[in-house]
mmCIF file of C-alpha atoms in Angstrom:
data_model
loop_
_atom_site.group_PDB
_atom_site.id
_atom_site.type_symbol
_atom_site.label_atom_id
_atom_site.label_comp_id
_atom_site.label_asym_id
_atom_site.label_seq_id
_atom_site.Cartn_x
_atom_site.Cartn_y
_atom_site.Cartn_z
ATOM 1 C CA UNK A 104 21.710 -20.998 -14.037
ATOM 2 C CA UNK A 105 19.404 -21.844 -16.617
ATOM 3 C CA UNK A 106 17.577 -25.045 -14.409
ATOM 4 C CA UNK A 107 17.620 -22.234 -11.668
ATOM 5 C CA UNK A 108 15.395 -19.779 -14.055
ATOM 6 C CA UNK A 109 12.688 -22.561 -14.908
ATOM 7 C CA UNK A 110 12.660 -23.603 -11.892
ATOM 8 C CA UNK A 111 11.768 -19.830 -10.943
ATOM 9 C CA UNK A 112 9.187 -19.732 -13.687
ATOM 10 C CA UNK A 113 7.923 -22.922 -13.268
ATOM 11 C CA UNK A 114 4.298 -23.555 -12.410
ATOM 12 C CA UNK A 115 4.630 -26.310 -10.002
ATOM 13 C CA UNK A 116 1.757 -26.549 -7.000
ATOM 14 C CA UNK A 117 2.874 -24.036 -4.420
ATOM 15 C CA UNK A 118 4.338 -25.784 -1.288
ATOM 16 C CA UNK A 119 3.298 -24.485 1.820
ATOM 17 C CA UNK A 120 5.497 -22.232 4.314
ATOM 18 C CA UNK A 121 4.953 -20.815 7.233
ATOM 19 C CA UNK A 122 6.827 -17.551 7.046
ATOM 20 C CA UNK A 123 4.069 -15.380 5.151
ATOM 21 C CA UNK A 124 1.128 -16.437 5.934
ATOM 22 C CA UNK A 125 0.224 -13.017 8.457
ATOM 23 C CA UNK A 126 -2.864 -10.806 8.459
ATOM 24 C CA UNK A 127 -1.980 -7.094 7.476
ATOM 25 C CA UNK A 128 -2.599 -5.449 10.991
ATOM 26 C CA UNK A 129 -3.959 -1.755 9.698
ATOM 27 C CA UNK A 130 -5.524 -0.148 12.554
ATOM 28 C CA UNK A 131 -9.075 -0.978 13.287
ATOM 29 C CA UNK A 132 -10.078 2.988 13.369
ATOM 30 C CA UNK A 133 -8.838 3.538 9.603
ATOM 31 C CA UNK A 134 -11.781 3.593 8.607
ATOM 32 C CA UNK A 135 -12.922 5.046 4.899
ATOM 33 C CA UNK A 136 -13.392 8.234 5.037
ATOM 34 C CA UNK A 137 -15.113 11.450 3.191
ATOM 35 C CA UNK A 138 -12.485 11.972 0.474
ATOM 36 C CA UNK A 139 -12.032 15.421 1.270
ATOM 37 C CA UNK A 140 -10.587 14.640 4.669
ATOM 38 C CA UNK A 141 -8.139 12.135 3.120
ATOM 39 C CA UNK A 142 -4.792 13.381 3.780
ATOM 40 C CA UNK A 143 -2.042 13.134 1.494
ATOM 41 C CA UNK A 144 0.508 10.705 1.625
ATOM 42 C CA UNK A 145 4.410 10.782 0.525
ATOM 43 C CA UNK A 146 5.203 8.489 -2.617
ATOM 44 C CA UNK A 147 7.753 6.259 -0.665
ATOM 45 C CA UNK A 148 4.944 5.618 1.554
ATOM 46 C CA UNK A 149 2.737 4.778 -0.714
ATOM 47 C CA UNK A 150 5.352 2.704 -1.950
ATOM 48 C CA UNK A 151 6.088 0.837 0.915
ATOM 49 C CA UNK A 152 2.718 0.137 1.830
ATOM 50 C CA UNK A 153 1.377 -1.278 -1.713
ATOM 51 C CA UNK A 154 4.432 -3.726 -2.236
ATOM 52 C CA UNK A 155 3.634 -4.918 1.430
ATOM 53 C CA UNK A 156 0.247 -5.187 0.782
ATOM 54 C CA UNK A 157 1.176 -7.467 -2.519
ATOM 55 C CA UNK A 158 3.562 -9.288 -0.261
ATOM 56 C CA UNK A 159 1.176 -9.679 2.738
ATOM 57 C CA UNK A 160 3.009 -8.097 4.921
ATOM 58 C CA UNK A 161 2.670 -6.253 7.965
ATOM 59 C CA UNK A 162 4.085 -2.488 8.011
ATOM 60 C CA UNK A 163 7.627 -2.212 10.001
ATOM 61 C CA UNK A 164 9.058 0.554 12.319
ATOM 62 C CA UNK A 165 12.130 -0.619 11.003
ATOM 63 C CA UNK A 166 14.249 1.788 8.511
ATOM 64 C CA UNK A 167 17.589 0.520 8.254
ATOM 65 C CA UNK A 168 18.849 -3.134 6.973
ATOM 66 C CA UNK A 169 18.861 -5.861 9.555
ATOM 67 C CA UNK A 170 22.019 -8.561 9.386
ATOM 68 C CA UNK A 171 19.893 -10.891 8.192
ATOM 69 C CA UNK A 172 18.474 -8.984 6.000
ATOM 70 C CA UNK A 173 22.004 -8.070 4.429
ATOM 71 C CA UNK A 174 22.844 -11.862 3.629
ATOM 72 C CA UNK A 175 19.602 -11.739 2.156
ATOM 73 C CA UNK A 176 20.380 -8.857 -0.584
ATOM 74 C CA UNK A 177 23.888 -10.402 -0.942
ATOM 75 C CA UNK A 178 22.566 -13.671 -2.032
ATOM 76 C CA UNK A 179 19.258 -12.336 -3.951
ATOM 77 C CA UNK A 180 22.549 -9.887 -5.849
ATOM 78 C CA UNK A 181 24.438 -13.401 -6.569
ATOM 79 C CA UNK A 182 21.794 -14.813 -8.331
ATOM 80 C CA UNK A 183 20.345 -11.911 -10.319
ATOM 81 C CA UNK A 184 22.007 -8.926 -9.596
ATOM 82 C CA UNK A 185 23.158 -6.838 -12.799
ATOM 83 C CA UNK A 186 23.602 -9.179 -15.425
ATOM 84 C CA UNK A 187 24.334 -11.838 -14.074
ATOM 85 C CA UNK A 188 21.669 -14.720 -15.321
ATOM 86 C CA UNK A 189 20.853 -16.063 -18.059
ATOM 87 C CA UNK A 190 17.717 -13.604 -19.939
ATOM 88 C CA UNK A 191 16.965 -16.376 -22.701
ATOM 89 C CA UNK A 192 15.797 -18.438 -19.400
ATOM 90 C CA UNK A 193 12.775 -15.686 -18.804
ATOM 91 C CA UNK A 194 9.108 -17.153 -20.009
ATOM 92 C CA UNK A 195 9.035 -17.328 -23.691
ATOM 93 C CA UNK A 196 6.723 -14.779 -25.478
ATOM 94 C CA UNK A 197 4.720 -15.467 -28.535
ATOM 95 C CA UNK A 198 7.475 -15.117 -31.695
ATOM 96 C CA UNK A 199 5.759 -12.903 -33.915
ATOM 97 C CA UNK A 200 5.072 -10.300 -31.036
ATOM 98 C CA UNK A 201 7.501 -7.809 -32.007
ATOM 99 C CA UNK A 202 6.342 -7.649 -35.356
ATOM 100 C CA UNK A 203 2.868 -7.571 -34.255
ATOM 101 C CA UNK A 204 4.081 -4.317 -32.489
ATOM 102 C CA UNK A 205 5.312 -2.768 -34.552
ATOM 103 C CA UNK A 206 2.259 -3.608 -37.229
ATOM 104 C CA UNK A 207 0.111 -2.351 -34.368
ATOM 105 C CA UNK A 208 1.658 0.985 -34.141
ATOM 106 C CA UNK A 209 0.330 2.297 -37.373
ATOM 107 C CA UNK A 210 -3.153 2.736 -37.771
ATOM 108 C CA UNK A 211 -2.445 2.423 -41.451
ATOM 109 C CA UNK A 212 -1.413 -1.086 -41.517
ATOM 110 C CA UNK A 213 -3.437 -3.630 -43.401
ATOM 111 C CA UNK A 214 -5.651 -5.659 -41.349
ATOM 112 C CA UNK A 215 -4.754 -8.928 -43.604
ATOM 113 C CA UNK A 216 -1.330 -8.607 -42.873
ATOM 114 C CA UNK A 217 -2.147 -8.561 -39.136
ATOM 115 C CA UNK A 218 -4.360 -11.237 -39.503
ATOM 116 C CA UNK A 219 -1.942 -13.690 -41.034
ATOM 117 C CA UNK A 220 0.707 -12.612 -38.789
ATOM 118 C CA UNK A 221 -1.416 -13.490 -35.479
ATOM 119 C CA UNK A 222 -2.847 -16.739 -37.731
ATOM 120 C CA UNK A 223 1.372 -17.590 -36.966
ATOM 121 C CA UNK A 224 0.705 -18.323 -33.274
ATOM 122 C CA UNK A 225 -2.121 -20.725 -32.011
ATOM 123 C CA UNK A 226 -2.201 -19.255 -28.654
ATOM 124 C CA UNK A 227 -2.753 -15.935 -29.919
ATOM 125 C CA UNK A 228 -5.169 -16.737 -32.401
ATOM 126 C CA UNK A 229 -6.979 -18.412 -29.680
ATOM 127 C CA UNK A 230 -7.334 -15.482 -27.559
ATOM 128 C CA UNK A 231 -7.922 -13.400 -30.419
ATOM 129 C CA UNK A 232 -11.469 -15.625 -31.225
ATOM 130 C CA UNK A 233 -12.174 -15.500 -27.272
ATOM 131 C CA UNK A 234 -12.143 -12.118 -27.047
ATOM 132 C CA UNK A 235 -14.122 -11.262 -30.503
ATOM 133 C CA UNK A 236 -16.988 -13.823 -28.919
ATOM 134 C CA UNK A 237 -17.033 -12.232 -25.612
ATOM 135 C CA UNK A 238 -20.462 -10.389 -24.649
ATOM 136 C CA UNK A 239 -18.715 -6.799 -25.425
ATOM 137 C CA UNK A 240 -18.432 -7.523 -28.880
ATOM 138 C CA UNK A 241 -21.275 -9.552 -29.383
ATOM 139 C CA UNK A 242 -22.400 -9.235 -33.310
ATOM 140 C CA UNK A 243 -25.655 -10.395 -34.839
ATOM 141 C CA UNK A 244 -23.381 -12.918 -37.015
ATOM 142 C CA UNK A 245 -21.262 -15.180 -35.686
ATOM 143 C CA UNK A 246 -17.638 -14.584 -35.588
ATOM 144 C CA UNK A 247 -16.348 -16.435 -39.033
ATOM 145 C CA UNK A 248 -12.875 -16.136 -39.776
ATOM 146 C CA UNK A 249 -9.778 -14.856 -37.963
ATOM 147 C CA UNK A 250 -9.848 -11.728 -40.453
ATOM 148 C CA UNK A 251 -13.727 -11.205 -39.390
ATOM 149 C CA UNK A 252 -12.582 -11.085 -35.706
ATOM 150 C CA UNK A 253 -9.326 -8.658 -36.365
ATOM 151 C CA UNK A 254 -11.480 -6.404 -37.998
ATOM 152 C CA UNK A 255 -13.999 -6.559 -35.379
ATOM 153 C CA UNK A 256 -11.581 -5.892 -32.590
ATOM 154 C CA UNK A 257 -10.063 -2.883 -34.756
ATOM 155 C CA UNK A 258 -6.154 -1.721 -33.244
ATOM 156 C CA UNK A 259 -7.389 -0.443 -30.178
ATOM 157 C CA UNK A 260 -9.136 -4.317 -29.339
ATOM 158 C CA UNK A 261 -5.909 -5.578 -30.138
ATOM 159 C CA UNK A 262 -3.612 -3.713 -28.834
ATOM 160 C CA UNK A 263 -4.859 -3.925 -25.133
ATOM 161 C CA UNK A 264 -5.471 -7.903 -26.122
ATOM 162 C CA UNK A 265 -1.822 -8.299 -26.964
ATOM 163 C CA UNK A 266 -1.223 -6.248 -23.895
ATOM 164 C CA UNK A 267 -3.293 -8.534 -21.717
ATOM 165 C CA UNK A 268 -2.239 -11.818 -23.435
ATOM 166 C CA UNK A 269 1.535 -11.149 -22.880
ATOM 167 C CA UNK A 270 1.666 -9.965 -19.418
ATOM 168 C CA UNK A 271 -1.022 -10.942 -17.153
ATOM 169 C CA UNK A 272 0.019 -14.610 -17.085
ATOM 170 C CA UNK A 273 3.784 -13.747 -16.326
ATOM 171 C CA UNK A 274 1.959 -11.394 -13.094
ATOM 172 C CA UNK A 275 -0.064 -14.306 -12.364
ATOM 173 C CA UNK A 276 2.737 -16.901 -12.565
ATOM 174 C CA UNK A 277 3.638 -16.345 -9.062
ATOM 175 C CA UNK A 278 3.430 -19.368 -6.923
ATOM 176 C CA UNK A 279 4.635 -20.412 -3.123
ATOM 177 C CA UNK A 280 3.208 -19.311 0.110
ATOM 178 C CA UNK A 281 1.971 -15.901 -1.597
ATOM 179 C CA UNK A 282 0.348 -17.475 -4.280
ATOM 180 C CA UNK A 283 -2.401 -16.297 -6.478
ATOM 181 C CA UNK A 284 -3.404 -13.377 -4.076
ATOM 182 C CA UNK A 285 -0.155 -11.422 -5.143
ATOM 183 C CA UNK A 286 -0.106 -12.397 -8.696
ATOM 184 C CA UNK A 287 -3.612 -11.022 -9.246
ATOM 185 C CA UNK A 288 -2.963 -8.084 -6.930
ATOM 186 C CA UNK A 289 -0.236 -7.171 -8.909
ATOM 187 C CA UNK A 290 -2.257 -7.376 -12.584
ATOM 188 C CA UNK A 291 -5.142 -5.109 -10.781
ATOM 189 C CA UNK A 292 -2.287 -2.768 -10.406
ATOM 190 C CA UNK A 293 -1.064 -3.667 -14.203
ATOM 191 C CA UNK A 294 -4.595 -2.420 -15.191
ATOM 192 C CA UNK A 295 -4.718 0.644 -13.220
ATOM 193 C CA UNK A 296 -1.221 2.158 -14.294
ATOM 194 C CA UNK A 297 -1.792 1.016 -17.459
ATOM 195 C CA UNK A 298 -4.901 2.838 -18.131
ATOM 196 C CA UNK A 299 -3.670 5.824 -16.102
ATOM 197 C CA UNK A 300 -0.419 6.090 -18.179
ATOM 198 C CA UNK A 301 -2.602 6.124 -21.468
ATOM 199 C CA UNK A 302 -4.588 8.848 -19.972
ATOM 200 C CA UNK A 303 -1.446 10.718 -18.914
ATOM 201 C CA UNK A 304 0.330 10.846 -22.055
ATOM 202 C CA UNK A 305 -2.440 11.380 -24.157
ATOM 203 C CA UNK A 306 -1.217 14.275 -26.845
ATOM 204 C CA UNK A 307 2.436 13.097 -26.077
ATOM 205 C CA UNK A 308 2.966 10.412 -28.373
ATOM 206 C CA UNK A 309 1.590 6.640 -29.180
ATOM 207 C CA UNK A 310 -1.124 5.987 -26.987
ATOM 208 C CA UNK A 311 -0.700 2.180 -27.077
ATOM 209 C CA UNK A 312 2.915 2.376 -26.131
ATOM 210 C CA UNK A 313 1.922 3.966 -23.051
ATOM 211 C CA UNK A 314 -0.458 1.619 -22.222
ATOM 212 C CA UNK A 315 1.779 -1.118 -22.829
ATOM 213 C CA UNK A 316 4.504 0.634 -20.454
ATOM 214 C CA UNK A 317 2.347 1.189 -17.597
ATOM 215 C CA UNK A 318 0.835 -3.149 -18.167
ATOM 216 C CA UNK A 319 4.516 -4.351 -17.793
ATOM 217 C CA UNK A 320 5.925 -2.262 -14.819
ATOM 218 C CA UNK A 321 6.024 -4.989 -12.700
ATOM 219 C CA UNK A 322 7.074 -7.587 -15.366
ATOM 220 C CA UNK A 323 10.313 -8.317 -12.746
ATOM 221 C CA UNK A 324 7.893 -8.132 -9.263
ATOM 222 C CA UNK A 325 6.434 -11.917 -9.716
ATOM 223 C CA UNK A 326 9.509 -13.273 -10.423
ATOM 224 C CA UNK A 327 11.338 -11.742 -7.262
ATOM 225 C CA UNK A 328 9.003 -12.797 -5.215
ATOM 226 C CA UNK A 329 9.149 -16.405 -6.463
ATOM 227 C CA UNK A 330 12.645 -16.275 -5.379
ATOM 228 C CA UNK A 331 11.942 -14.877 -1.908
ATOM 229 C CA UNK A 332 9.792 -17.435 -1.182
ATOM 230 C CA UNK A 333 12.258 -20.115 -2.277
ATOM 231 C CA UNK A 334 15.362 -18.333 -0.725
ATOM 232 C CA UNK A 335 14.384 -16.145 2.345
ATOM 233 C CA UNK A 336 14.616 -17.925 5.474
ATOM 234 C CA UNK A 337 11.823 -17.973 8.119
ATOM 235 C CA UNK A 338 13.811 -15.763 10.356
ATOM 236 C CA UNK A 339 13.680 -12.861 7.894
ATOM 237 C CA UNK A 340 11.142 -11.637 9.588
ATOM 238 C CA UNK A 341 8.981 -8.598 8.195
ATOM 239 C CA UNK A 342 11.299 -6.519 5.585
ATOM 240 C CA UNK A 343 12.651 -3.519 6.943
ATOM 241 C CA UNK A 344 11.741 0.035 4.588
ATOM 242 C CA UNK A 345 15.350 -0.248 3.264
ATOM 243 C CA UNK A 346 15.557 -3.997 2.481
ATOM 244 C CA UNK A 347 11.891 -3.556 0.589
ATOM 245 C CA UNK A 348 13.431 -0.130 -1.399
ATOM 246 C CA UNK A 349 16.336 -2.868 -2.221
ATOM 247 C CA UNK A 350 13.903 -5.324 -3.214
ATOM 248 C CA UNK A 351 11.903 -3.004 -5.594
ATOM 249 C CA UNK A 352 14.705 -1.940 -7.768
ATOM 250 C CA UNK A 353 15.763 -4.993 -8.216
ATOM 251 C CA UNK A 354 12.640 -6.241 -9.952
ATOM 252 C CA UNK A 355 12.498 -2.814 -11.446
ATOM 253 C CA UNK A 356 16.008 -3.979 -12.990
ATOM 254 C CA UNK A 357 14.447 -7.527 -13.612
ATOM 255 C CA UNK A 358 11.731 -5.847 -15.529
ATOM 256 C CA UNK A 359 14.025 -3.664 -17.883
ATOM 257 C CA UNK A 360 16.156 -6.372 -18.664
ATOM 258 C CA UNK A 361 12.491 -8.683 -19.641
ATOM 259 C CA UNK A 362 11.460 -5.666 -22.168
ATOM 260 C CA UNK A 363 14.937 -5.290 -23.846
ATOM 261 C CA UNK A 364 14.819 -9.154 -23.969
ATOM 262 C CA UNK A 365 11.320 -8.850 -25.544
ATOM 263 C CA UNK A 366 12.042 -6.860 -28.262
ATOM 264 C CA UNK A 367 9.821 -3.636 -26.489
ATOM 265 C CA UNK A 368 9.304 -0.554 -28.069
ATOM 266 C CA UNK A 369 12.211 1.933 -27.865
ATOM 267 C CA UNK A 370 10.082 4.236 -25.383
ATOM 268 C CA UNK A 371 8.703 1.834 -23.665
ATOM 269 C CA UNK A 372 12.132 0.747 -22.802
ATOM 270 C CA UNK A 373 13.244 4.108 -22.192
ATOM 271 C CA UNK A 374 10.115 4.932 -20.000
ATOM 272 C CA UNK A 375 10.991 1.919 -17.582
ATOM 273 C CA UNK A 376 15.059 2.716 -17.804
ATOM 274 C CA UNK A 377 13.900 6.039 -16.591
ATOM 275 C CA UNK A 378 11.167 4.602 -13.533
ATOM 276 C CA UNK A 379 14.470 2.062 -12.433
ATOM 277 C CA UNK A 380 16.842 5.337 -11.843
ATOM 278 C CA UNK A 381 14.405 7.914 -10.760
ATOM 279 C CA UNK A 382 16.219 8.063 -7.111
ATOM 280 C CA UNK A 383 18.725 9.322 -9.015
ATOM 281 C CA UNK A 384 17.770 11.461 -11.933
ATOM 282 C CA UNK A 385 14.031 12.555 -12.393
ATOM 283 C CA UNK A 386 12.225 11.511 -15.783
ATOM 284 C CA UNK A 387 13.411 13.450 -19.296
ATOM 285 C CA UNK A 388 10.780 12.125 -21.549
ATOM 286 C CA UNK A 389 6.836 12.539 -21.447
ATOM 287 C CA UNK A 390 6.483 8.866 -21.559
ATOM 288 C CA UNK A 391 8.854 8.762 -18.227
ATOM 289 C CA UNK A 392 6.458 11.093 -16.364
ATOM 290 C CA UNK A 393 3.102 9.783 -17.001
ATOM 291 C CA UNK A 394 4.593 6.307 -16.097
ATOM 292 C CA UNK A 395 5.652 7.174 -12.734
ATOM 293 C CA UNK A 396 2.446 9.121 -12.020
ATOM 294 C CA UNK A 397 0.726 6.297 -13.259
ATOM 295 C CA UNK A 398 2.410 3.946 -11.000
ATOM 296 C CA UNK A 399 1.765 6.200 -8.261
ATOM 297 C CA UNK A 400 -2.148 6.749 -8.872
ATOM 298 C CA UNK A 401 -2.496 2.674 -9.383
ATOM 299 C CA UNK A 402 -0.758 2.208 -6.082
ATOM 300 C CA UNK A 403 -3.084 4.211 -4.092
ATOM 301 C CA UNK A 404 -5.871 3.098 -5.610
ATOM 302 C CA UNK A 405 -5.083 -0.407 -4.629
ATOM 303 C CA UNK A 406 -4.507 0.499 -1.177
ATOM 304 C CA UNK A 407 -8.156 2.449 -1.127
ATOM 305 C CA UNK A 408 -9.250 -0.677 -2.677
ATOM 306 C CA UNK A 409 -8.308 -2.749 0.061
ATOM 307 C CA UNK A 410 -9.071 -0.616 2.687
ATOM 308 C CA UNK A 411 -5.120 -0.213 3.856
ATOM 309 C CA UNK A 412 -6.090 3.603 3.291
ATOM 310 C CA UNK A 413 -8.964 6.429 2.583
ATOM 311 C CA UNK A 414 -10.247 5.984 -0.737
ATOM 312 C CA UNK A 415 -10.254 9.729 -1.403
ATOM 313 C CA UNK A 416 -6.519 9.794 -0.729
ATOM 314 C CA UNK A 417 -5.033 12.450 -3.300
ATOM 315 C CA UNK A 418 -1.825 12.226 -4.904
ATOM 316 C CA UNK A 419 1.132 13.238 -3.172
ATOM 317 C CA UNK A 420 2.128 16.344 -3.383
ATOM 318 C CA UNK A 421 5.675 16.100 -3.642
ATOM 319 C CA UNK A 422 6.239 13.426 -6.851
ATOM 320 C CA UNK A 423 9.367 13.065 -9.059
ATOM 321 C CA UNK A 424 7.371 13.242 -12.094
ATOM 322 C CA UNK A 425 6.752 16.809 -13.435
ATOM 323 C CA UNK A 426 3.373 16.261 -14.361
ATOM 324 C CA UNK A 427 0.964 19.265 -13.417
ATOM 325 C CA UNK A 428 -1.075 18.243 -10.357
ATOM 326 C CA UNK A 429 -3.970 19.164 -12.020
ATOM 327 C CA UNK A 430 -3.602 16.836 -14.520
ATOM 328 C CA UNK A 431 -2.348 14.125 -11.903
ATOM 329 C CA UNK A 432 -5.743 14.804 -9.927
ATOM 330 C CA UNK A 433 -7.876 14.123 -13.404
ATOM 331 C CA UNK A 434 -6.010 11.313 -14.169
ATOM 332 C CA UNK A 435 -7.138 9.689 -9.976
ATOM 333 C CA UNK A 436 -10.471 10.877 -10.981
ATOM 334 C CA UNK A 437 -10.299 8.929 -14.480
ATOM 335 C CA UNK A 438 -8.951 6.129 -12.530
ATOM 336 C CA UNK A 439 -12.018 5.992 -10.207
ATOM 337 C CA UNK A 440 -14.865 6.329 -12.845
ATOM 338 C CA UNK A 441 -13.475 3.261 -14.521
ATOM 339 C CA UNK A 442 -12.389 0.917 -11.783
ATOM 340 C CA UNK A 443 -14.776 1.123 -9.294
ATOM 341 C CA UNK A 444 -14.446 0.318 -5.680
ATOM 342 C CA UNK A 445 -15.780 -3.533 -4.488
#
């Protein structure tokens, strides 16, 4: 079990197959239009349509499991249903990131202290140096000393660095036929939920743990689809609705089981535990909510983005969150201002 998870993680040259490799066929006449004559849409629709449009996959008529499709789930349950792999296996984070956490979270910790603890990893130090260089915190001295660029950055620059740093190569590290186009579809989402989620539960507790939740959502999406394309047979076919909502919660799963393996904050934790059984129980905790709205807002942004749908496309009405809609509509409108249409 253990070959079989580096293998999955593994960032071999993608081998060519057939089976994927299809145009999305949205109709021609779906054109953008005004955004006040955008209907809305339901959230399993919006669903549907953004993890197809990650997968690059055609929509489907089809609503109940096919046979094949059955096998499929049965065999995709064998090898990483519940708990049964081996979590040490998952890509290796930087050592000292829970600590760095958990330094992170108070704004009165001492900047040495977080400087030596990041000075513990060279990758981290690295990206710590690249970042304090980049052109949006250029300085009129030169960037001297790992202290001189912690203090630079100041907790919010790190936070969303350590943020950054930790997930967006694990979303990226998809390979196969759907290759880089769904690994950096799936970080544009990863920025868009995450910055939604900090907007949403602003007032409501730490800010940077909500960013953090809404960055890692799909932690468990690359690596499912990874074993897809190594597992599903060419006569799959396009996913039925049902073997997609199947699909989803099981890198939902993958993804809770990554951040208790990670050493997450508690919330965070609780925040995804919450997303993972919301077809069952709505969210409890503030942190919950603005994570599933989040989700939802970054999803149909993506589709606008792509043109799969209207880009003024409002929320749906009828959410499991219990956010007001008010706030849910500020939050799209937040969402818009700072990632701006192509």
């Amino acid at each position: 079990m253990a070959r079989f998870w580096k293998k999955l993680f593994a960032r071999e040259a993608p081998q060519p197959r057939p089976r994927f490799n299809v145009v999305l066929p949205w109709p021609e006449d779906a054109k953008p239009a005004e955004p006040e004559a955008a209907p809305a849409l339901g959230s399993a629709d919006v669903q549907d349509w953004f993890y197809r449009l990650v997968l690059g996959m055609p929509g489907s008529e089809v609503s109940e499991l096919r046979a094949p499709e059955q096998v499929m789930l049965k065999r995709l349950d064998e090898l990483c249903g519940g708990d049964r792999f081996d979590i040490t296996t998952l890509p290796r984070l930087p050592e000292v990131l829970p600590q760095l956490l958990r330094l992170l979270k108070s704004e009165n910790s001492d900047g040495t202290k977080v400087a030596k603890l990041i000075g513990r990893d060279p990758v981290l130090v690295g990206e710590v140096m690249r970042v304090s260089r980049s052109a949006h915190y250029r300085t009129a001295r030169p960037i001297s000393s790992l202290q001189h660029a912690v203090v630079l950055l100041g907790y919010d620059g790190l936070r969303q660095m350590v943020a950054q740093h930790v997930m967006k190569p694990i979303l990226q590290a998809s390979a196969g036929m759907l290759g880089h186009a769904a690994g950096q579809r799936l970080w544009d989402h990863a920025e868009r939920c995450a910055h939604a989620c900090a907007y949403l539960a602003k007032g409501h507790g730490d800010p940077f743990e909500a960013y953090l939740a809404g960055v890692m959502c799909n932690a468990g999406v690359g690596a499912m689809i990874r074993l897809l394309d190594q597992e599903a047979p060419p006569t799959l076919g396009v996913f039925s609705r049902a073997f997609l909502n199947s699909y989803v919660s099981m890198s939902n799963h993958l993804t809770l089981r990554a951040a208790r393996h990670w050493e997450m904050p508690p919330n965070v934790i609780e925040a995804l535990r919450e997303r993972l059984e919301v077809r069952s129980r709505p969210p409890t905790t503030e942190l919950g909510n603005a994570l599933l709205a989040a989700d939802h807002l970054a999803m149909i942004q993506m589709l606008a983005d792509n043109h799969v749908i209207d880009r003024g496309t409002p929320p749906a009405t009828a959410r499991a969150d219990r956010l007001p809609d008010a706030l849910v509509e500020r939050a799209q409108q937040e969402l818009r201002r700072n990632f701006r249409q192509a």
